[in-house]
Amino acid sequence: MVKLNKIYTRTGDAGTTGLVDGSRVAKHDARMQAIGDVDEANSAIGLAVVALGDDPHAAMLRRIQNDLFDLGADIATPGEDFTPSEMVLRIVQAQVDRLESEIDAMNAALAPLRSFILPGGSAAGAAVHLARAVMRRAERSAVAAGERHALNPLALAYLNRASDHLFVMGRAINTAGEGDILWVPGGSR
């Protein structure tokens, strides 16, 4: 159980932050950029949960939010052993599989895409699409961090799948895709 009695520690005042193993890195390190972008994606998902209200999709998003905290801990844990333990949080295949199952279930009820879609449709759909765009940035940051540091390949797969999940969910929320706003190439020339 995490216990935070004091929010500020002053240990980061010189521009470094601590990793899970106690080592310190610059706050601008690629690993920290990825963790920050994952946190931003999590915050954007929180906004989408609020926009959804009692919609059943909100429960899926809350599970993703929880997973993203695990994922942040995973990225913040140096090393090349990606085996989870009682003391080490790692993203596992079952978390990626759950996203894929949920994507397949939501997608089964949607009409096939006939065009790219523009983010929007409804307030909740737009919030989910915004979360998807932020999730894509988190994925790009994690891939960049993975070029400098060993990162769990399942964490990268999770981020990729989570953005796909949010795309399909945005369509599902927009009246099963009927509320999608289709891109019209050159339509405003």
JSON list of C-alpha atoms in Angstrom, two decimals:
[
{"chain": "A", "resi": 1, "resn": "MET", "atom": "CA", "xyz": [0.00, 0.00, 0.00]},
{"chain": "A", "resi": 2, "resn": "VAL", "atom": "CA", "xyz": [1.30, 3.43, -0.93]},
{"chain": "A", "resi": 3, "resn": "LYS", "atom": "CA", "xyz": [1.33, 6.00, 1.87]},
{"chain": "A", "resi": 4, "resn": "LEU", "atom": "CA", "xyz": [2.06, 9.64, 1.11]},
{"chain": "A", "resi": 5, "resn": "ASN", "atom": "CA", "xyz": [2.15, 11.83, 4.19]},
{"chain": "A", "resi": 6, "resn": "LYS", "atom": "CA", "xyz": [4.30, 14.58, 2.73]},
{"chain": "A", "resi": 7, "resn": "ILE", "atom": "CA", "xyz": [3.84, 15.75, -0.85]},
{"chain": "A", "resi": 8, "resn": "TYR", "atom": "CA", "xyz": [7.02, 17.78, -1.22]},
{"chain": "A", "resi": 9, "resn": "THR", "atom": "CA", "xyz": [10.43, 16.31, -0.47]},
{"chain": "A", "resi": 10, "resn": "ARG", "atom": "CA", "xyz": [12.75, 18.95, -1.96]},
{"chain": "A", "resi": 11, "resn": "THR", "atom": "CA", "xyz": [14.83, 16.12, -3.46]},
{"chain": "A", "resi": 12, "resn": "GLY", "atom": "CA", "xyz": [13.90, 17.22, -6.99]},
{"chain": "A", "resi": 13, "resn": "ASP", "atom": "CA", "xyz": [14.78, 20.88, -6.59]},
{"chain": "A", "resi": 14, "resn": "ALA", "atom": "CA", "xyz": [18.05, 20.41, -8.46]},
{"chain": "A", "resi": 15, "resn": "GLY", "atom": "CA", "xyz": [16.28, 18.98, -11.52]},
{"chain": "A", "resi": 16, "resn": "THR", "atom": "CA", "xyz": [16.50, 15.26, -10.80]},
{"chain": "A", "resi": 17, "resn": "THR", "atom": "CA", "xyz": [13.92, 12.70, -9.76]},
{"chain": "A", "resi": 18, "resn": "GLY", "atom": "CA", "xyz": [14.10, 9.23, -8.26]},
{"chain": "A", "resi": 19, "resn": "LEU", "atom": "CA", "xyz": [13.40, 5.96, -9.99]},
{"chain": "A", "resi": 20, "resn": "VAL", "atom": "CA", "xyz": [11.98, 2.86, -8.33]},
{"chain": "A", "resi": 21, "resn": "ASP", "atom": "CA", "xyz": [15.45, 1.45, -7.58]},
{"chain": "A", "resi": 22, "resn": "GLY", "atom": "CA", "xyz": [16.52, 4.67, -5.82]},
{"chain": "A", "resi": 23, "resn": "SER", "atom": "CA", "xyz": [18.72, 5.93, -8.66]},
{"chain": "A", "resi": 24, "resn": "ARG", "atom": "CA", "xyz": [18.22, 9.51, -9.80]},
{"chain": "A", "resi": 25, "resn": "VAL", "atom": "CA", "xyz": [17.83, 10.85, -13.33]},
{"chain": "A", "resi": 26, "resn": "ALA", "atom": "CA", "xyz": [17.32, 14.28, -14.85]},
{"chain": "A", "resi": 27, "resn": "LYS", "atom": "CA", "xyz": [13.69, 15.34, -14.98]},
{"chain": "A", "resi": 28, "resn": "HIS", "atom": "CA", "xyz": [14.15, 15.82, -18.73]},
{"chain": "A", "resi": 29, "resn": "ASP", "atom": "CA", "xyz": [15.39, 12.24, -19.24]},
{"chain": "A", "resi": 30, "resn": "ALA", "atom": "CA", "xyz": [13.52, 10.36, -21.97]},
{"chain": "A", "resi": 31, "resn": "ARG", "atom": "CA", "xyz": [12.22, 7.91, -19.36]},
{"chain": "A", "resi": 32, "resn": "MET", "atom": "CA", "xyz": [10.72, 10.78, -17.35]},
{"chain": "A", "resi": 33, "resn": "GLN", "atom": "CA", "xyz": [9.22, 12.33, -20.50]},
{"chain": "A", "resi": 34, "resn": "ALA", "atom": "CA", "xyz": [7.44, 9.04, -21.16]},
{"chain": "A", "resi": 35, "resn": "ILE", "atom": "CA", "xyz": [6.20, 8.81, -17.58]},
{"chain": "A", "resi": 36, "resn": "GLY", "atom": "CA", "xyz": [4.91, 12.38, -17.77]},
{"chain": "A", "resi": 37, "resn": "ASP", "atom": "CA", "xyz": [3.10, 11.72, -21.04]},
{"chain": "A", "resi": 38, "resn": "VAL", "atom": "CA", "xyz": [1.53, 8.56, -19.58]},
{"chain": "A", "resi": 39, "resn": "ASP", "atom": "CA", "xyz": [0.35, 10.69, -16.63]},
{"chain": "A", "resi": 40, "resn": "GLU", "atom": "CA", "xyz": [-1.12, 13.23, -19.04]},
{"chain": "A", "resi": 41, "resn": "ALA", "atom": "CA", "xyz": [-2.92, 10.47, -20.93]},
{"chain": "A", "resi": 42, "resn": "ASN", "atom": "CA", "xyz": [-4.29, 9.19, -17.63]},
{"chain": "A", "resi": 43, "resn": "SER", "atom": "CA", "xyz": [-5.55, 12.70, -16.80]},
{"chain": "A", "resi": 44, "resn": "ALA", "atom": "CA", "xyz": [-7.21, 13.00, -20.22]},
{"chain": "A", "resi": 45, "resn": "ILE", "atom": "CA", "xyz": [-8.92, 9.65, -19.62]},
{"chain": "A", "resi": 46, "resn": "GLY", "atom": "CA", "xyz": [-10.13, 10.98, -16.26]},
{"chain": "A", "resi": 47, "resn": "LEU", "atom": "CA", "xyz": [-11.79, 13.86, -18.11]},
{"chain": "A", "resi": 48, "resn": "ALA", "atom": "CA", "xyz": [-13.43, 11.37, -20.48]},
{"chain": "A", "resi": 49, "resn": "VAL", "atom": "CA", "xyz": [-14.72, 9.34, -17.50]},
{"chain": "A", "resi": 50, "resn": "VAL", "atom": "CA", "xyz": [-16.38, 12.47, -16.14]},
{"chain": "A", "resi": 51, "resn": "ALA", "atom": "CA", "xyz": [-17.91, 13.22, -19.57]},
{"chain": "A", "resi": 52, "resn": "LEU", "atom": "CA", "xyz": [-19.27, 9.66, -19.77]},
{"chain": "A", "resi": 53, "resn": "GLY", "atom": "CA", "xyz": [-21.06, 9.73, -16.44]},
{"chain": "A", "resi": 54, "resn": "ASP", "atom": "CA", "xyz": [-22.84, 6.40, -15.88]},
{"chain": "A", "resi": 55, "resn": "ASP", "atom": "CA", "xyz": [-22.04, 5.04, -19.35]},
{"chain": "A", "resi": 56, "resn": "PRO", "atom": "CA", "xyz": [-20.67, 1.47, -19.08]},
{"chain": "A", "resi": 57, "resn": "HIS", "atom": "CA", "xyz": [-17.58, 2.50, -21.05]},
{"chain": "A", "resi": 58, "resn": "ALA", "atom": "CA", "xyz": [-16.43, 4.49, -18.01]},
{"chain": "A", "resi": 59, "resn": "ALA", "atom": "CA", "xyz": [-15.60, 1.27, -16.13]},
{"chain": "A", "resi": 60, "resn": "MET", "atom": "CA", "xyz": [-13.26, 0.23, -18.95]},
{"chain": "A", "resi": 61, "resn": "LEU", "atom": "CA", "xyz": [-11.56, 3.61, -18.79]},
{"chain": "A", "resi": 62, "resn": "ARG", "atom": "CA", "xyz": [-11.10, 3.37, -15.02]},
{"chain": "A", "resi": 63, "resn": "ARG", "atom": "CA", "xyz": [-9.35, 0.00, -15.51]},
{"chain": "A", "resi": 64, "resn": "ILE", "atom": "CA", "xyz": [-7.07, 1.62, -18.10]},
{"chain": "A", "resi": 65, "resn": "GLN", "atom": "CA", "xyz": [-6.33, 4.44, -15.66]},
{"chain": "A", "resi": 66, "resn": "ASN", "atom": "CA", "xyz": [-5.26, 1.94, -13.02]},
{"chain": "A", "resi": 67, "resn": "ASP", "atom": "CA", "xyz": [-3.14, 0.08, -15.58]},
{"chain": "A", "resi": 68, "resn": "LEU", "atom": "CA", "xyz": [-1.45, 3.35, -16.54]},
{"chain": "A", "resi": 69, "resn": "PHE", "atom": "CA", "xyz": [-0.24, 3.78, -12.96]},
{"chain": "A", "resi": 70, "resn": "ASP", "atom": "CA", "xyz": [1.22, 0.27, -13.20]},
{"chain": "A", "resi": 71, "resn": "LEU", "atom": "CA", "xyz": [2.75, 1.23, -16.53]},
{"chain": "A", "resi": 72, "resn": "GLY", "atom": "CA", "xyz": [4.33, 4.38, -15.10]},
{"chain": "A", "resi": 73, "resn": "ALA", "atom": "CA", "xyz": [5.89, 2.28, -12.33]},
{"chain": "A", "resi": 74, "resn": "ASP", "atom": "CA", "xyz": [7.07, -0.19, -14.97]},
{"chain": "A", "resi": 75, "resn": "ILE", "atom": "CA", "xyz": [8.83, 2.56, -16.96]},
{"chain": "A", "resi": 76, "resn": "ALA", "atom": "CA", "xyz": [10.31, 3.96, -13.72]},
{"chain": "A", "resi": 77, "resn": "THR", "atom": "CA", "xyz": [11.87, 0.59, -12.88]},
{"chain": "A", "resi": 78, "resn": "PRO", "atom": "CA", "xyz": [15.33, 0.26, -14.47]},
{"chain": "A", "resi": 79, "resn": "GLY", "atom": "CA", "xyz": [16.65, -3.10, -15.54]},
{"chain": "A", "resi": 80, "resn": "GLU", "atom": "CA", "xyz": [16.18, -5.76, -18.17]},
{"chain": "A", "resi": 81, "resn": "ASP", "atom": "CA", "xyz": [14.19, -8.26, -16.12]},
{"chain": "A", "resi": 82, "resn": "PHE", "atom": "CA", "xyz": [10.55, -7.53, -16.88]},
{"chain": "A", "resi": 83, "resn": "THR", "atom": "CA", "xyz": [9.18, -10.27, -14.66]},
{"chain": "A", "resi": 84, "resn": "PRO", "atom": "CA", "xyz": [6.61, -8.87, -12.23]},
{"chain": "A", "resi": 85, "resn": "SER", "atom": "CA", "xyz": [6.87, -9.65, -8.54]},
{"chain": "A", "resi": 86, "resn": "GLU", "atom": "CA", "xyz": [5.29, -8.59, -5.30]},
{"chain": "A", "resi": 87, "resn": "MET", "atom": "CA", "xyz": [7.69, -5.65, -5.18]},
{"chain": "A", "resi": 88, "resn": "VAL", "atom": "CA", "xyz": [8.01, -4.89, -8.93]},
{"chain": "A", "resi": 89, "resn": "LEU", "atom": "CA", "xyz": [5.08, -3.73, -11.06]},
{"chain": "A", "resi": 90, "resn": "ARG", "atom": "CA", "xyz": [5.30, -4.75, -14.70]},
{"chain": "A", "resi": 91, "resn": "ILE", "atom": "CA", "xyz": [2.68, -4.73, -17.43]},
{"chain": "A", "resi": 92, "resn": "VAL", "atom": "CA", "xyz": [1.76, -8.33, -18.24]},
{"chain": "A", "resi": 93, "resn": "GLN", "atom": "CA", "xyz": [0.26, -10.02, -21.29]},
{"chain": "A", "resi": 94, "resn": "ALA", "atom": "CA", "xyz": [-3.15, -10.39, -19.60]},
{"chain": "A", "resi": 95, "resn": "GLN", "atom": "CA", "xyz": [-3.51, -6.60, -19.49]},
{"chain": "A", "resi": 96, "resn": "VAL", "atom": "CA", "xyz": [-2.82, -6.31, -23.22]},
{"chain": "A", "resi": 97, "resn": "ASP", "atom": "CA", "xyz": [-5.16, -9.25, -23.91]},
{"chain": "A", "resi": 98, "resn": "ARG", "atom": "CA", "xyz": [-7.98, -7.58, -21.95]},
{"chain": "A", "resi": 99, "resn": "LEU", "atom": "CA", "xyz": [-7.67, -4.46, -24.11]},
{"chain": "A", "resi": 100, "resn": "GLU", "atom": "CA", "xyz": [-7.79, -6.58, -27.27]},
{"chain": "A", "resi": 101, "resn": "SER", "atom": "CA", "xyz": [-10.92, -8.41, -26.06]},
{"chain": "A", "resi": 102, "resn": "GLU", "atom": "CA", "xyz": [-12.64, -5.13, -25.26]},
{"chain": "A", "resi": 103, "resn": "ILE", "atom": "CA", "xyz": [-11.63, -3.66, -28.62]},
{"chain": "A", "resi": 104, "resn": "ASP", "atom": "CA", "xyz": [-13.04, -6.69, -30.45]},
{"chain": "A", "resi": 105, "resn": "ALA", "atom": "CA", "xyz": [-16.31, -6.55, -28.48]},
{"chain": "A", "resi": 106, "resn": "MET", "atom": "CA", "xyz": [-16.82, -2.82, -29.12]},
{"chain": "A", "resi": 107, "resn": "ASN", "atom": "CA", "xyz": [-15.78, -3.07, -32.78]},
{"chain": "A", "resi": 108, "resn": "ALA", "atom": "CA", "xyz": [-18.20, -5.93, -33.47]},
{"chain": "A", "resi": 109, "resn": "ALA", "atom": "CA", "xyz": [-21.11, -3.51, -33.00]},
{"chain": "A", "resi": 110, "resn": "LEU", "atom": "CA", "xyz": [-19.70, -0.84, -35.33]},
{"chain": "A", "resi": 111, "resn": "ALA", "atom": "CA", "xyz": [-20.20, -0.35, -39.03]},
{"chain": "A", "resi": 112, "resn": "PRO", "atom": "CA", "xyz": [-16.93, -0.57, -40.98]},
{"chain": "A", "resi": 113, "resn": "LEU", "atom": "CA", "xyz": [-15.16, 2.73, -41.52]},
{"chain": "A", "resi": 114, "resn": "ARG", "atom": "CA", "xyz": [-15.73, 4.35, -44.92]},
{"chain": "A", "resi": 115, "resn": "SER", "atom": "CA", "xyz": [-13.41, 7.27, -44.25]},
{"chain": "A", "resi": 116, "resn": "PHE", "atom": "CA", "xyz": [-11.08, 8.62, -41.63]},
{"chain": "A", "resi": 117, "resn": "ILE", "atom": "CA", "xyz": [-13.05, 10.29, -38.87]},
{"chain": "A", "resi": 118, "resn": "LEU", "atom": "CA", "xyz": [-12.61, 13.66, -37.24]},
{"chain": "A", "resi": 119, "resn": "PRO", "atom": "CA", "xyz": [-12.45, 13.76, -33.43]},
{"chain": "A", "resi": 120, "resn": "GLY", "atom": "CA", "xyz": [-15.79, 14.84, -32.01]},
{"chain": "A", "resi": 121, "resn": "GLY", "atom": "CA", "xyz": [-19.34, 13.64, -32.46]},
{"chain": "A", "resi": 122, "resn": "SER", "atom": "CA", "xyz": [-20.39, 14.15, -28.84]},
{"chain": "A", "resi": 123, "resn": "ALA", "atom": "CA", "xyz": [-18.78, 15.71, -25.77]},
{"chain": "A", "resi": 124, "resn": "ALA", "atom": "CA", "xyz": [-17.91, 12.27, -24.40]},
{"chain": "A", "resi": 125, "resn": "GLY", "atom": "CA", "xyz": [-16.71, 11.03, -27.79]},
{"chain": "A", "resi": 126, "resn": "ALA", "atom": "CA", "xyz": [-14.52, 14.11, -28.22]},
{"chain": "A", "resi": 127, "resn": "ALA", "atom": "CA", "xyz": [-13.05, 13.60, -24.74]},
{"chain": "A", "resi": 128, "resn": "VAL", "atom": "CA", "xyz": [-12.18, 9.99, -25.58]},
{"chain": "A", "resi": 129, "resn": "HIS", "atom": "CA", "xyz": [-10.60, 11.07, -28.89]},
{"chain": "A", "resi": 130, "resn": "LEU", "atom": "CA", "xyz": [-8.52, 13.67, -27.04]},
{"chain": "A", "resi": 131, "resn": "ALA", "atom": "CA", "xyz": [-7.37, 10.96, -24.62]},
{"chain": "A", "resi": 132, "resn": "ARG", "atom": "CA", "xyz": [-6.47, 8.81, -27.66]},
{"chain": "A", "resi": 133, "resn": "ALA", "atom": "CA", "xyz": [-4.30, 11.56, -29.12]},
{"chain": "A", "resi": 134, "resn": "VAL", "atom": "CA", "xyz": [-2.51, 12.06, -25.80]},
{"chain": "A", "resi": 135, "resn": "MET", "atom": "CA", "xyz": [-2.07, 8.28, -25.50]},
{"chain": "A", "resi": 136, "resn": "ARG", "atom": "CA", "xyz": [-0.40, 8.23, -28.93]},
{"chain": "A", "resi": 137, "resn": "ARG", "atom": "CA", "xyz": [2.05, 10.88, -27.68]},
{"chain": "A", "resi": 138, "resn": "ALA", "atom": "CA", "xyz": [2.75, 8.79, -24.59]},
{"chain": "A", "resi": 139, "resn": "GLU", "atom": "CA", "xyz": [3.45, 5.84, -26.88]},
{"chain": "A", "resi": 140, "resn": "ARG", "atom": "CA", "xyz": [5.86, 7.90, -29.01]},
{"chain": "A", "resi": 141, "resn": "SER", "atom": "CA", "xyz": [7.65, 9.08, -25.86]},
{"chain": "A", "resi": 142, "resn": "ALA", "atom": "CA", "xyz": [7.92, 5.55, -24.52]},
{"chain": "A", "resi": 143, "resn": "VAL", "atom": "CA", "xyz": [9.32, 4.29, -27.83]},
{"chain": "A", "resi": 144, "resn": "ALA", "atom": "CA", "xyz": [11.90, 7.11, -27.75]},
{"chain": "A", "resi": 145, "resn": "ALA", "atom": "CA", "xyz": [12.78, 6.24, -24.14]},
{"chain": "A", "resi": 146, "resn": "GLY", "atom": "CA", "xyz": [13.09, 2.59, -25.19]},
{"chain": "A", "resi": 147, "resn": "GLU", "atom": "CA", "xyz": [15.87, 3.58, -27.59]},
{"chain": "A", "resi": 148, "resn": "ARG", "atom": "CA", "xyz": [17.94, 4.79, -24.60]},
{"chain": "A", "resi": 149, "resn": "HIS", "atom": "CA", "xyz": [16.77, 2.52, -21.79]},
{"chain": "A", "resi": 150, "resn": "ALA", "atom": "CA", "xyz": [15.59, -1.07, -21.57]},
{"chain": "A", "resi": 151, "resn": "LEU", "atom": "CA", "xyz": [11.77, -0.93, -21.36]},
{"chain": "A", "resi": 152, "resn": "ASN", "atom": "CA", "xyz": [9.27, -3.73, -20.99]},
{"chain": "A", "resi": 153, "resn": "PRO", "atom": "CA", "xyz": [8.03, -4.61, -24.51]},
{"chain": "A", "resi": 154, "resn": "LEU", "atom": "CA", "xyz": [4.59, -5.31, -23.03]},
{"chain": "A", "resi": 155, "resn": "ALA", "atom": "CA", "xyz": [4.43, -1.73, -21.73]},
{"chain": "A", "resi": 156, "resn": "LEU", "atom": "CA", "xyz": [4.95, -0.50, -25.29]},
{"chain": "A", "resi": 157, "resn": "ALA", "atom": "CA", "xyz": [2.36, -2.97, -26.62]},
{"chain": "A", "resi": 158, "resn": "TYR", "atom": "CA", "xyz": [-0.08, -1.81, -23.93]},
{"chain": "A", "resi": 159, "resn": "LEU", "atom": "CA", "xyz": [0.26, 1.83, -24.97]},
{"chain": "A", "resi": 160, "resn": "ASN", "atom": "CA", "xyz": [-0.29, 0.91, -28.62]},
{"chain": "A", "resi": 161, "resn": "ARG", "atom": "CA", "xyz": [-3.36, -1.15, -27.79]},
{"chain": "A", "resi": 162, "resn": "ALA", "atom": "CA", "xyz": [-4.72, 1.49, -25.39]},
{"chain": "A", "resi": 163, "resn": "SER", "atom": "CA", "xyz": [-4.78, 4.11, -28.14]},
{"chain": "A", "resi": 164, "resn": "ASP", "atom": "CA", "xyz": [-6.55, 1.65, -30.45]},
{"chain": "A", "resi": 165, "resn": "HIS", "atom": "CA", "xyz": [-9.01, 0.96, -27.63]},
{"chain": "A", "resi": 166, "resn": "LEU", "atom": "CA", "xyz": [-9.73, 4.66, -27.21]},
{"chain": "A", "resi": 167, "resn": "PHE", "atom": "CA", "xyz": [-10.26, 5.09, -30.96]},
{"chain": "A", "resi": 168, "resn": "VAL", "atom": "CA", "xyz": [-12.81, 2.28, -31.10]},
{"chain": "A", "resi": 169, "resn": "MET", "atom": "CA", "xyz": [-14.45, 3.48, -27.88]},
{"chain": "A", "resi": 170, "resn": "GLY", "atom": "CA", "xyz": [-14.80, 6.98, -29.29]},
{"chain": "A", "resi": 171, "resn": "ARG", "atom": "CA", "xyz": [-16.71, 5.50, -32.22]},
{"chain": "A", "resi": 172, "resn": "ALA", "atom": "CA", "xyz": [-18.81, 3.27, -29.95]},
{"chain": "A", "resi": 173, "resn": "ILE", "atom": "CA", "xyz": [-19.77, 6.23, -27.77]},
{"chain": "A", "resi": 174, "resn": "ASN", "atom": "CA", "xyz": [-20.76, 8.25, -30.81]},
{"chain": "A", "resi": 175, "resn": "THR", "atom": "CA", "xyz": [-23.95, 6.27, -31.34]},
{"chain": "A", "resi": 176, "resn": "ALA", "atom": "CA", "xyz": [-22.14, 3.10, -32.40]},
{"chain": "A", "resi": 177, "resn": "GLY", "atom": "CA", "xyz": [-20.27, 5.01, -35.08]},
{"chain": "A", "resi": 178, "resn": "GLU", "atom": "CA", "xyz": [-23.39, 6.64, -36.53]},
{"chain": "A", "resi": 179, "resn": "GLY", "atom": "CA", "xyz": [-22.34, 9.91, -34.89]},
{"chain": "A", "resi": 180, "resn": "ASP", "atom": "CA", "xyz": [-18.84, 9.82, -36.39]},
{"chain": "A", "resi": 181, "resn": "ILE", "atom": "CA", "xyz": [-17.84, 12.94, -38.26]},
{"chain": "A", "resi": 182, "resn": "LEU", "atom": "CA", "xyz": [-16.29, 11.73, -41.49]},
{"chain": "A", "resi": 183, "resn": "TRP", "atom": "CA", "xyz": [-13.28, 13.42, -43.03]},
{"chain": "A", "resi": 184, "resn": "VAL", "atom": "CA", "xyz": [-14.05, 14.82, -46.48]},
{"chain": "A", "resi": 185, "resn": "PRO", "atom": "CA", "xyz": [-10.71, 15.16, -48.28]},
{"chain": "A", "resi": 186, "resn": "GLY", "atom": "CA", "xyz": [-10.44, 18.69, -49.64]},
{"chain": "A", "resi": 187, "resn": "GLY", "atom": "CA", "xyz": [-13.99, 19.37, -48.44]},
{"chain": "A", "resi": 188, "resn": "SER", "atom": "CA", "xyz": [-13.31, 22.90, -47.26]},
{"chain": "A", "resi": 189, "resn": "ARG", "atom": "CA", "xyz": [-11.32, 24.20, -50.24]}
]
